[in-house]
XYZ file of C-alpha atoms in Angstrom:
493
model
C -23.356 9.652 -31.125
C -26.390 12.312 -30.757
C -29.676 10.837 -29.041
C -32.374 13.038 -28.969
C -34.323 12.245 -25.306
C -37.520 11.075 -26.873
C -37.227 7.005 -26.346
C -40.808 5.455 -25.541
C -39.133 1.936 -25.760
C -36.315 3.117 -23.916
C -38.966 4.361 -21.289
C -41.555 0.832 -21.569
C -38.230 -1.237 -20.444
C -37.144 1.036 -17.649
C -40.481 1.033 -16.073
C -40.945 -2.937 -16.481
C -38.032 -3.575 -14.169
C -36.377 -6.302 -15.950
C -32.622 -5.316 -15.718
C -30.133 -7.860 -14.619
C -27.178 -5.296 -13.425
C -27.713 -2.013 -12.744
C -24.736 0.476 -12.238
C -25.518 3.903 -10.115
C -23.230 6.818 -10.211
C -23.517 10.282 -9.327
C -22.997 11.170 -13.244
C -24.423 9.301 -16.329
C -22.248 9.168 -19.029
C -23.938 11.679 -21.317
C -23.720 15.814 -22.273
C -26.443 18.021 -23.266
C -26.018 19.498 -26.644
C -27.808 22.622 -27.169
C -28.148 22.446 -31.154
C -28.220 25.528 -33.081
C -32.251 25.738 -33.747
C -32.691 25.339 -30.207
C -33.640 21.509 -29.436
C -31.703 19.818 -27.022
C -29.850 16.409 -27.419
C -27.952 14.016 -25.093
C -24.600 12.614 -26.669
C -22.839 9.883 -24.986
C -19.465 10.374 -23.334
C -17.504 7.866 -23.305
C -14.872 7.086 -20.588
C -13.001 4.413 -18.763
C -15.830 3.594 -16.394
C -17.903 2.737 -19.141
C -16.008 1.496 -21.782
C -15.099 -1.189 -18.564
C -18.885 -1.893 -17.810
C -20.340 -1.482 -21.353
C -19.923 -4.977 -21.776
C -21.335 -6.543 -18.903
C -24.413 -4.059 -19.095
C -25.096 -5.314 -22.668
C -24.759 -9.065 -21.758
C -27.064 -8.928 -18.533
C -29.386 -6.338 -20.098
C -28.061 -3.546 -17.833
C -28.878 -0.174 -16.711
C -26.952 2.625 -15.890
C -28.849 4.980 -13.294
C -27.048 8.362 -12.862
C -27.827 12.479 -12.938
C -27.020 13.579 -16.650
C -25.335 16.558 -15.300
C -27.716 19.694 -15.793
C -29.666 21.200 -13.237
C -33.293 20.870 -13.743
C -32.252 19.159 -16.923
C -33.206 15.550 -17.994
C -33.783 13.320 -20.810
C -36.146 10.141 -21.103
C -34.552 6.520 -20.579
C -32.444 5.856 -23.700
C -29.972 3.476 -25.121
C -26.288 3.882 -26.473
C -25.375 2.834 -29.499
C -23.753 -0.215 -27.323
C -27.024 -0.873 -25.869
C -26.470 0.314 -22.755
C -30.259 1.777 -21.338
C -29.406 5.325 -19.522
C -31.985 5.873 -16.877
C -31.423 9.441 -15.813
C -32.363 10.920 -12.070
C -33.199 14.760 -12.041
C -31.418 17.031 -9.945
C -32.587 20.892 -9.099
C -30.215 23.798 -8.613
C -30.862 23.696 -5.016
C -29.608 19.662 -4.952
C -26.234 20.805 -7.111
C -25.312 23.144 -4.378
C -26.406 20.966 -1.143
C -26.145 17.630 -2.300
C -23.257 17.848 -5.078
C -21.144 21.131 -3.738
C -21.880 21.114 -0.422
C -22.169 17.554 1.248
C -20.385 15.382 -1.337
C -17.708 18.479 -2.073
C -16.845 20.913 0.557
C -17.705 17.747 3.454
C -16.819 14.300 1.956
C -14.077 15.140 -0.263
C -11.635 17.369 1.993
C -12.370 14.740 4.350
C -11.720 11.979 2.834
C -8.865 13.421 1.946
C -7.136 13.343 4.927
C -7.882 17.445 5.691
C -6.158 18.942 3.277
C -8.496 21.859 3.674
C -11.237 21.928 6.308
C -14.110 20.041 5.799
C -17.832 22.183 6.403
C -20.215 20.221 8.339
C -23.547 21.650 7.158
C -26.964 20.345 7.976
C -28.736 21.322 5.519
C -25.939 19.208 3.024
C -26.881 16.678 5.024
C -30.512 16.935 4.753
C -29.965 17.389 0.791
C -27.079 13.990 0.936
C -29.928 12.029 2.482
C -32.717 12.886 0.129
C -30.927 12.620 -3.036
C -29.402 9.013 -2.119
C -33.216 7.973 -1.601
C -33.962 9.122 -5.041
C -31.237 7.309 -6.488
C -31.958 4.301 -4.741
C -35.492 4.658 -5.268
C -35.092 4.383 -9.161
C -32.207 1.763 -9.231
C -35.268 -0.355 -7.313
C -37.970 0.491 -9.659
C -35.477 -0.602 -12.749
C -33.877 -3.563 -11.409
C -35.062 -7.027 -11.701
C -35.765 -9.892 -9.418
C -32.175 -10.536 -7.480
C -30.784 -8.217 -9.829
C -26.676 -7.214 -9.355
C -26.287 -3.600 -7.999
C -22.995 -1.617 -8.484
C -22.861 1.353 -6.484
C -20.096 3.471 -7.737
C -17.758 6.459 -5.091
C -18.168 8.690 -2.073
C -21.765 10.640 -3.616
C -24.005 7.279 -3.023
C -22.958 6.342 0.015
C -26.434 5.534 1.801
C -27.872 3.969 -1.352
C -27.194 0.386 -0.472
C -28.782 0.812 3.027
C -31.668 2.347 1.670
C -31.625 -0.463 -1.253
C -31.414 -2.785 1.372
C -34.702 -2.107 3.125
C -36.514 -1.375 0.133
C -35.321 -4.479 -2.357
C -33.699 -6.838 -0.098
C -33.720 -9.121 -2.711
C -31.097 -7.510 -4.839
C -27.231 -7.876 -4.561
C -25.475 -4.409 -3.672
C -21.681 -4.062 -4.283
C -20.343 -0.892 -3.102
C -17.349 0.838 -4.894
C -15.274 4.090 -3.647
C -12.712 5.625 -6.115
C -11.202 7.766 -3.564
C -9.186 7.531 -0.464
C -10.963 6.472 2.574
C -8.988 8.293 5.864
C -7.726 6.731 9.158
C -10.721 6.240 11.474
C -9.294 9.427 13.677
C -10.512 11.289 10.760
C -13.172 9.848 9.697
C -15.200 10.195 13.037
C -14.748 13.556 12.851
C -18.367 13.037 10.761
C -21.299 14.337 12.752
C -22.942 11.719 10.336
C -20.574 9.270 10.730
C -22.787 6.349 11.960
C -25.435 6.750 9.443
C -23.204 6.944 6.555
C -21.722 3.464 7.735
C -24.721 1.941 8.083
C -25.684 2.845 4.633
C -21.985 0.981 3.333
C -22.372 -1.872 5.364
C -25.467 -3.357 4.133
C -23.560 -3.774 0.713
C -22.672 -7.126 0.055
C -19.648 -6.345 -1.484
C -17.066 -2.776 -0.652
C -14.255 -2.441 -2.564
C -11.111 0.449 -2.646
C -8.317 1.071 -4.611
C -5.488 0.364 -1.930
C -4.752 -2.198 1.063
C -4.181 0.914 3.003
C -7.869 2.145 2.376
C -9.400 -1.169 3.478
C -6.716 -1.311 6.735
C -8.435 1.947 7.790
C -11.975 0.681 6.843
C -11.639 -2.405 8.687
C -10.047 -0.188 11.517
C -13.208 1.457 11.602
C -15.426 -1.518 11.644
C -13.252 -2.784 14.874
C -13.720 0.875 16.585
C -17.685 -0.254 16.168
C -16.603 -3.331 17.739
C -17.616 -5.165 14.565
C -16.726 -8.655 13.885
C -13.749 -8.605 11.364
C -12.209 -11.837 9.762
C -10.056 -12.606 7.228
C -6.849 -11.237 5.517
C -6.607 -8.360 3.102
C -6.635 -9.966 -0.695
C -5.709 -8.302 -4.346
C -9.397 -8.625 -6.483
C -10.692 -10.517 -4.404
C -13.207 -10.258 -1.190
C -10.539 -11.305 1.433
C -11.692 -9.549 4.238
C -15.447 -10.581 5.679
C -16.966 -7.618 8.578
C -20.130 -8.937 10.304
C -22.728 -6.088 10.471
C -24.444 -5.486 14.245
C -27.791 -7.226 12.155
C -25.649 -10.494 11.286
C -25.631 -9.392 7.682
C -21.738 -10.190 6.031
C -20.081 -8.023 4.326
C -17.144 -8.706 2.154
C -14.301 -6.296 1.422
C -11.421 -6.124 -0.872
C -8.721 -4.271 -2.791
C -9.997 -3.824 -6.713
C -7.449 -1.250 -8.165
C -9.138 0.772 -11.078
C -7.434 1.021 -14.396
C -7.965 2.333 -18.008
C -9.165 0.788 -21.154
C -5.351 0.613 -22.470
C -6.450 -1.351 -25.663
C -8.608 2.236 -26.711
C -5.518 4.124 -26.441
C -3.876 1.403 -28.274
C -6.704 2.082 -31.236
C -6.129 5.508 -30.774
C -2.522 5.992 -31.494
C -2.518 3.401 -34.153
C -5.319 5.234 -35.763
C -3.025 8.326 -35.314
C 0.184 7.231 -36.241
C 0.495 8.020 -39.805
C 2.954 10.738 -41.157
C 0.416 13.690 -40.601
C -0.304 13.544 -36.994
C 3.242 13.225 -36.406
C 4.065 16.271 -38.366
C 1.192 17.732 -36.493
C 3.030 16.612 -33.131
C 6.586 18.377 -34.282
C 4.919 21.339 -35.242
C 3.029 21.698 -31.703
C 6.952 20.980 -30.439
C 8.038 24.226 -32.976
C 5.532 26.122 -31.357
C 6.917 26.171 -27.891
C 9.936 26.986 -29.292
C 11.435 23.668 -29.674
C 12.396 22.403 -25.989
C 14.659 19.571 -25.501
C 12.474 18.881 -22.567
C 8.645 19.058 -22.223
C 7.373 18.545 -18.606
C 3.340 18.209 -18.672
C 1.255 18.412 -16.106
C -2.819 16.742 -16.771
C -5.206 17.602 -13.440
C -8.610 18.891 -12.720
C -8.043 22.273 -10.964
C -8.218 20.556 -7.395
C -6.593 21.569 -4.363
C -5.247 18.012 -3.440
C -3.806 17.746 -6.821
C -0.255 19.645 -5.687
C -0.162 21.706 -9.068
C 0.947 24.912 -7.396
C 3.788 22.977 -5.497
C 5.038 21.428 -8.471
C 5.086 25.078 -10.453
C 7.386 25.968 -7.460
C 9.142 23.548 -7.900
C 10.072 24.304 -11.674
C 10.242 27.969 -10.635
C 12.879 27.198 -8.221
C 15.053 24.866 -10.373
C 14.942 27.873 -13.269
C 15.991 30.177 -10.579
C 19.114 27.775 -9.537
C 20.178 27.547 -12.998
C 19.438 23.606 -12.488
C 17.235 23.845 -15.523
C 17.500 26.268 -18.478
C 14.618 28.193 -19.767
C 15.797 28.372 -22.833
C 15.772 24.291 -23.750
C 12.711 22.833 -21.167
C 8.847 23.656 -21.157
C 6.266 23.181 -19.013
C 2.408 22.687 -20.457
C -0.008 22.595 -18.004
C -3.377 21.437 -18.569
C -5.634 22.094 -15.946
C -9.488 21.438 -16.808
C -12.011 23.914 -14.638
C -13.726 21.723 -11.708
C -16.052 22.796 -8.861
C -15.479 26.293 -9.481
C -18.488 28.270 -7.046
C -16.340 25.996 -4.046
C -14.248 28.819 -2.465
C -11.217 26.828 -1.997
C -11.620 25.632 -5.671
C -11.306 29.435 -6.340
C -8.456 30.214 -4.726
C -6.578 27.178 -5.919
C -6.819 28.824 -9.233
C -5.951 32.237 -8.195
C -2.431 30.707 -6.373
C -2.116 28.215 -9.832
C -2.175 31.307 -12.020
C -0.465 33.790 -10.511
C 2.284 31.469 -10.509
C 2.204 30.698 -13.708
C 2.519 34.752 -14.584
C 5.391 35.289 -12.615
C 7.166 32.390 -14.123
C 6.223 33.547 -16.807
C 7.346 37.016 -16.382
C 10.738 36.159 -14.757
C 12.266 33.238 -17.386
C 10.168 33.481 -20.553
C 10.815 35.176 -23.673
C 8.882 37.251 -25.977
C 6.648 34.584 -27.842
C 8.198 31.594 -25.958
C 6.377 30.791 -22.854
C 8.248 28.533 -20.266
C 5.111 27.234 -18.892
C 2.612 27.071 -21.275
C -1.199 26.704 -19.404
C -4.663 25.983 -20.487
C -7.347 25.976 -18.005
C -10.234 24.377 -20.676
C -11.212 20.745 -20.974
C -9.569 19.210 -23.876
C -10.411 16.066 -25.614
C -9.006 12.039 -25.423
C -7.744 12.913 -28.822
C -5.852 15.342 -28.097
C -4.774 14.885 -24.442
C -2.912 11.530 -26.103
C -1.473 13.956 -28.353
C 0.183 16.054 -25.397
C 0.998 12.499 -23.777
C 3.359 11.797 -26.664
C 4.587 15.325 -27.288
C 6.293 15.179 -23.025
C 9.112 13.947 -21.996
C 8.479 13.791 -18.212
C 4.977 13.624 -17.134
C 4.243 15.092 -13.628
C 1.442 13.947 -11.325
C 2.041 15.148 -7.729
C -0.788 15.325 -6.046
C -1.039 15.603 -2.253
C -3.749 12.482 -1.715
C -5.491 10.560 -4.905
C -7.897 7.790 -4.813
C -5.577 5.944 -7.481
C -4.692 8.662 -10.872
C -5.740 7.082 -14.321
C -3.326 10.363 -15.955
C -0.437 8.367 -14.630
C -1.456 5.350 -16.403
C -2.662 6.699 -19.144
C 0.704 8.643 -20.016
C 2.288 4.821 -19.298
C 0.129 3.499 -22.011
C 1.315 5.961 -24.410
C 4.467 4.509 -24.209
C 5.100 1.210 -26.045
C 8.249 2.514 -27.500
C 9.497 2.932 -23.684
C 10.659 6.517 -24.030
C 10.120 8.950 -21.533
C 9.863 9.365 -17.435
C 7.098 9.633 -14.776
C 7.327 11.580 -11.379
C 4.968 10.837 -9.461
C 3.856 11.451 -5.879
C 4.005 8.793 -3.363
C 0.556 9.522 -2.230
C -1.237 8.646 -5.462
C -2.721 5.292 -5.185
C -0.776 4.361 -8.857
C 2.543 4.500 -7.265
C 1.478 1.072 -5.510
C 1.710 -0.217 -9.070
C 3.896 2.264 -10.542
C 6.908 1.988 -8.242
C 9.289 2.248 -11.046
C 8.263 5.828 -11.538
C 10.738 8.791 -9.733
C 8.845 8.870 -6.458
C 8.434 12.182 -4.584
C 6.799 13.750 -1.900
C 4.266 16.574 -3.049
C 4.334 18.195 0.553
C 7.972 18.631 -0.319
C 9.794 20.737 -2.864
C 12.636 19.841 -2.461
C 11.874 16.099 -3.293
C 9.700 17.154 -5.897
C 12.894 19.054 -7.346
C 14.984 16.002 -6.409
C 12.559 13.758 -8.348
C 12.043 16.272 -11.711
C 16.024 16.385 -12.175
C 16.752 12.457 -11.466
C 14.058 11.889 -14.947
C 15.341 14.771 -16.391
C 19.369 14.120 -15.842
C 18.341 10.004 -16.417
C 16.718 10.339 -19.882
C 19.934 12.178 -20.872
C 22.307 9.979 -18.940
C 21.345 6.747 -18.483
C 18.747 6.160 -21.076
C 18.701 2.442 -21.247
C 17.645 2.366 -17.628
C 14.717 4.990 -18.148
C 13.726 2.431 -21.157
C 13.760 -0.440 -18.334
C 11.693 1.373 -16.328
C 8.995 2.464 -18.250
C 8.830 -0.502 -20.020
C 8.530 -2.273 -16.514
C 5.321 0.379 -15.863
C 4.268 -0.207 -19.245
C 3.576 -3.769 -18.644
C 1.831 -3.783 -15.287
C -0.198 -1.204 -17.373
C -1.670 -3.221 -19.968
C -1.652 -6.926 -18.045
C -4.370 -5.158 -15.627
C -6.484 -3.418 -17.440
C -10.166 -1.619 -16.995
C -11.436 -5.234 -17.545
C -9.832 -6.880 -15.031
C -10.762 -4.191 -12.369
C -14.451 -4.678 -13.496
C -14.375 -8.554 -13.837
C -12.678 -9.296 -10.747
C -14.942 -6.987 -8.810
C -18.426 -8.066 -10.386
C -16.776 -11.637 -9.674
C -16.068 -11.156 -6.080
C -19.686 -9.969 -5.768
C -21.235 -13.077 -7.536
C -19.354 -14.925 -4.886
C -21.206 -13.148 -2.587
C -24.294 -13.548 -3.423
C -26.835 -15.023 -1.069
């Protein structure tokens, strides 16, 4: 879909205030196309987050309030071709690098994070955090209606349902953070700890992705000597923290999913004889390995991709794999690339992937085979399929959708997943070969127990995956969205 930003109805609805539910999120889901006489046009991007809300926006008349993702860019309210009205908040240059690199980037995230590099406490991020959560809340309040539902999404918007609170008390403000939250040790580490609190605790609703993430929250609240009651529930708002001003605030465990029955229209749609010879010709190509071992990650440093190359590097070397019959692709799409330790993740990832490289492959046969490009849904499923052994290691993750996406692919049962006992999917995906990423000798343990299993002892790797494949598609996008937006009806005043 290609929406040129011109929509004066789009625009008369916005500025009446009349939507129901209104979802804010750091990004909207839309790209800029620059077409070839010049004009520019906004096409939609589609994506678990909003193939889950979609739905409810259209039935409740929603509103999605987000930046579109260019500097000094921005289109005029417009719908999707699902309805969906896309109210878009402007960001300069200057807020990119305070407000999205700086505060939300090189502070939050590491932190967050549990340190896995050094967090920069900056005031001037902090100055640029604080005004561009006021300018998101300020529009979410000038779209929504009377009592409207508010749904807050991750670690960016933090202060918006404080600041929503004071400005439309009205309106019912669930909170939602798709990455870790740390121990309080680390947390108060914040120079801006208390504000940033504040700002979460006038939601009505907070939800995470783990039990462990709302035992440190509610560890936190009880540091504040806060009021905490309750017991920690799955979907539901089991825990209730009693805010200094009386206000209640219920908190729960929502873990995040994908839209499994998309990839399910996907591959069917893919599944006749041509994209399959497509799929054993990409297999030729690489020189026809009896093992493929893929790696899917944004170029992040908590994502473990140079330990895991090390790993591989180091069974090659022992002899416990052979060069000549396994591959590893490595997709790695670019990500916060002006953040210096963003930069020098790559420079590590690469270099290792040379020398590998240059020490087992053969001329015209890489042994790791990388790509550091975004690729598309259509063709990421297609790498799912072609692997044998998918490998998400990261050092800390919020919960990993690659994990469950590669599961998804999988209604035949075949193949293995290691995966790192940090990512908030091994909760669910505890039949996958569990490993430490800090480790590489687990991480080696854990690549040659899938590798030695699928040739082994395949009817137990079937068992397995089909056991992941399951809790896959019974909890689905929708029920993380459902359950959620239900728990917050529940709450509402």
């Amino acid at each position: 879909m290609s929406e040129t930003a011109t929509g004066a109805e789009a625009t008369g609805t916005t500025a009446a205030g009349n939507n129901s539910f209104v979802v804010v999120a750091n990004r909207l889901p839309v790209d800029m196309i620059l077409e070839p006489d010049g004009t520019k046009s906004w096409q939609e991007s589609p994506g678990g987050l909003v193939s889950a809300l979609s739905p409810v926006l259209e039935k409740h008349q929603g509103c999605w309030v987000g930046w579109p993702g260019v500097a000094d860019e921005a289109p005029e309210p417009f719908r999707t071709e699902r309805g969906v009205l896309l109210h878009p908040v402007e960001l300069t240059h200057y807020d990119y690098e305070e407000f999205y690199e700086g505060f939300s980037n090189a502070t939050l995230w590491p932190l967050y994070h549990n340190l896995i590099v050094t967090p920069e406490f900056n005031r001037s991020w902090w100055d640029a955090y604080r005004d561009v959560n006021l300018r998101f809340a300020t529009e979410v309040a000038t779209v929504a209606a009377p009592n409207a539902t508010v749904w807050v999404q991750d670690y960016q918007l933090q202060l918006v349902p404080g600041i929503l609170r004071q400005i439309r008390p009205d309106l019912t403000i669930g909170f939602f953070l798709h990455i870790p939250f740390p121990p309080s040790e680390i947390y108060r580490q914040l120079p801006w700890r208390d504000e940033i609190l504040r700002g979460l605790l006038d939601a009505d609703l907070i939800g995470f992705h783990l039990e462990a993430n709302v035992r440190n929250f509610v560890e936190l609240c009880r540091a504040y000597d806060l009021e905490v009651s309750g017991e920690i529930k799955i979907r539901e708002a089991g825990i209730t923290i009693t805010a200094a001003n009386g206000h209640e605030i219920g908190v729960g465990v929502f873990p995040i999913s994908i839209d499994t029955s998309a990839i399910a229209a996907t591959l069917a749609a893919n599944s006749h004889h041509e994209a399959h010879e497509e799929l054993e010709q990409i297999h030729r190509d690489m020189g026809s390995p009896s093992t493929v071992f893929l790696g899917v990650d944004r170029l992040d440093y908590t994502k473990g991709i140079l330990q895991r190359l090390l790993a591989f590097e180091e069974l090659l070397d022992s002899g416990a794999l052979d060069p000549s019959e396994v591959a590893l692709v490595q997709l790695a799409t670019p990500s916060r690339e002006r953040i210096d330790s963003y930069r020098i993740t790559r420079s590590k990832v690469e270099e290792a992937v040379g020398r590998i490289n240059g020490r087992f492959a053969q001329i015209g046969r890489p042994v790791v085979h990388y790509q550091h490009r975004s690729v598309t849904k259509d063709v990421l499923l297609r790498y799912y399929r072609l692997a044998d052994i998918m490998l998400v290691t990261p050092f800390r993750d919020g919960m990993n959708l690659v994990a469950k996406e590669f599961v998804a692919t999988r209604a035949d049962s075949s193949g293995a997943l290691v995966l790192s006992e940090f990512a908030g999917a091994a909760d669910e995906l505890d039949q996958a070969h569990l490993c430490n990423p800090f480790d590489i000798e687990d991480i080696k343990k854990a690549m040659l127990q899938a590798t030695w299993g699928l040739d082994d002892n395949p009817e137990a790797m079937k068992e397995r995956m089909s056991a992941m494949y399951n809790q896959v598609i019974e909890h689905d996008v929708d029920l993380w969205a459902n359950s959620f937006l239900g728990a917050l009806d529940k709450s509402r005043p």
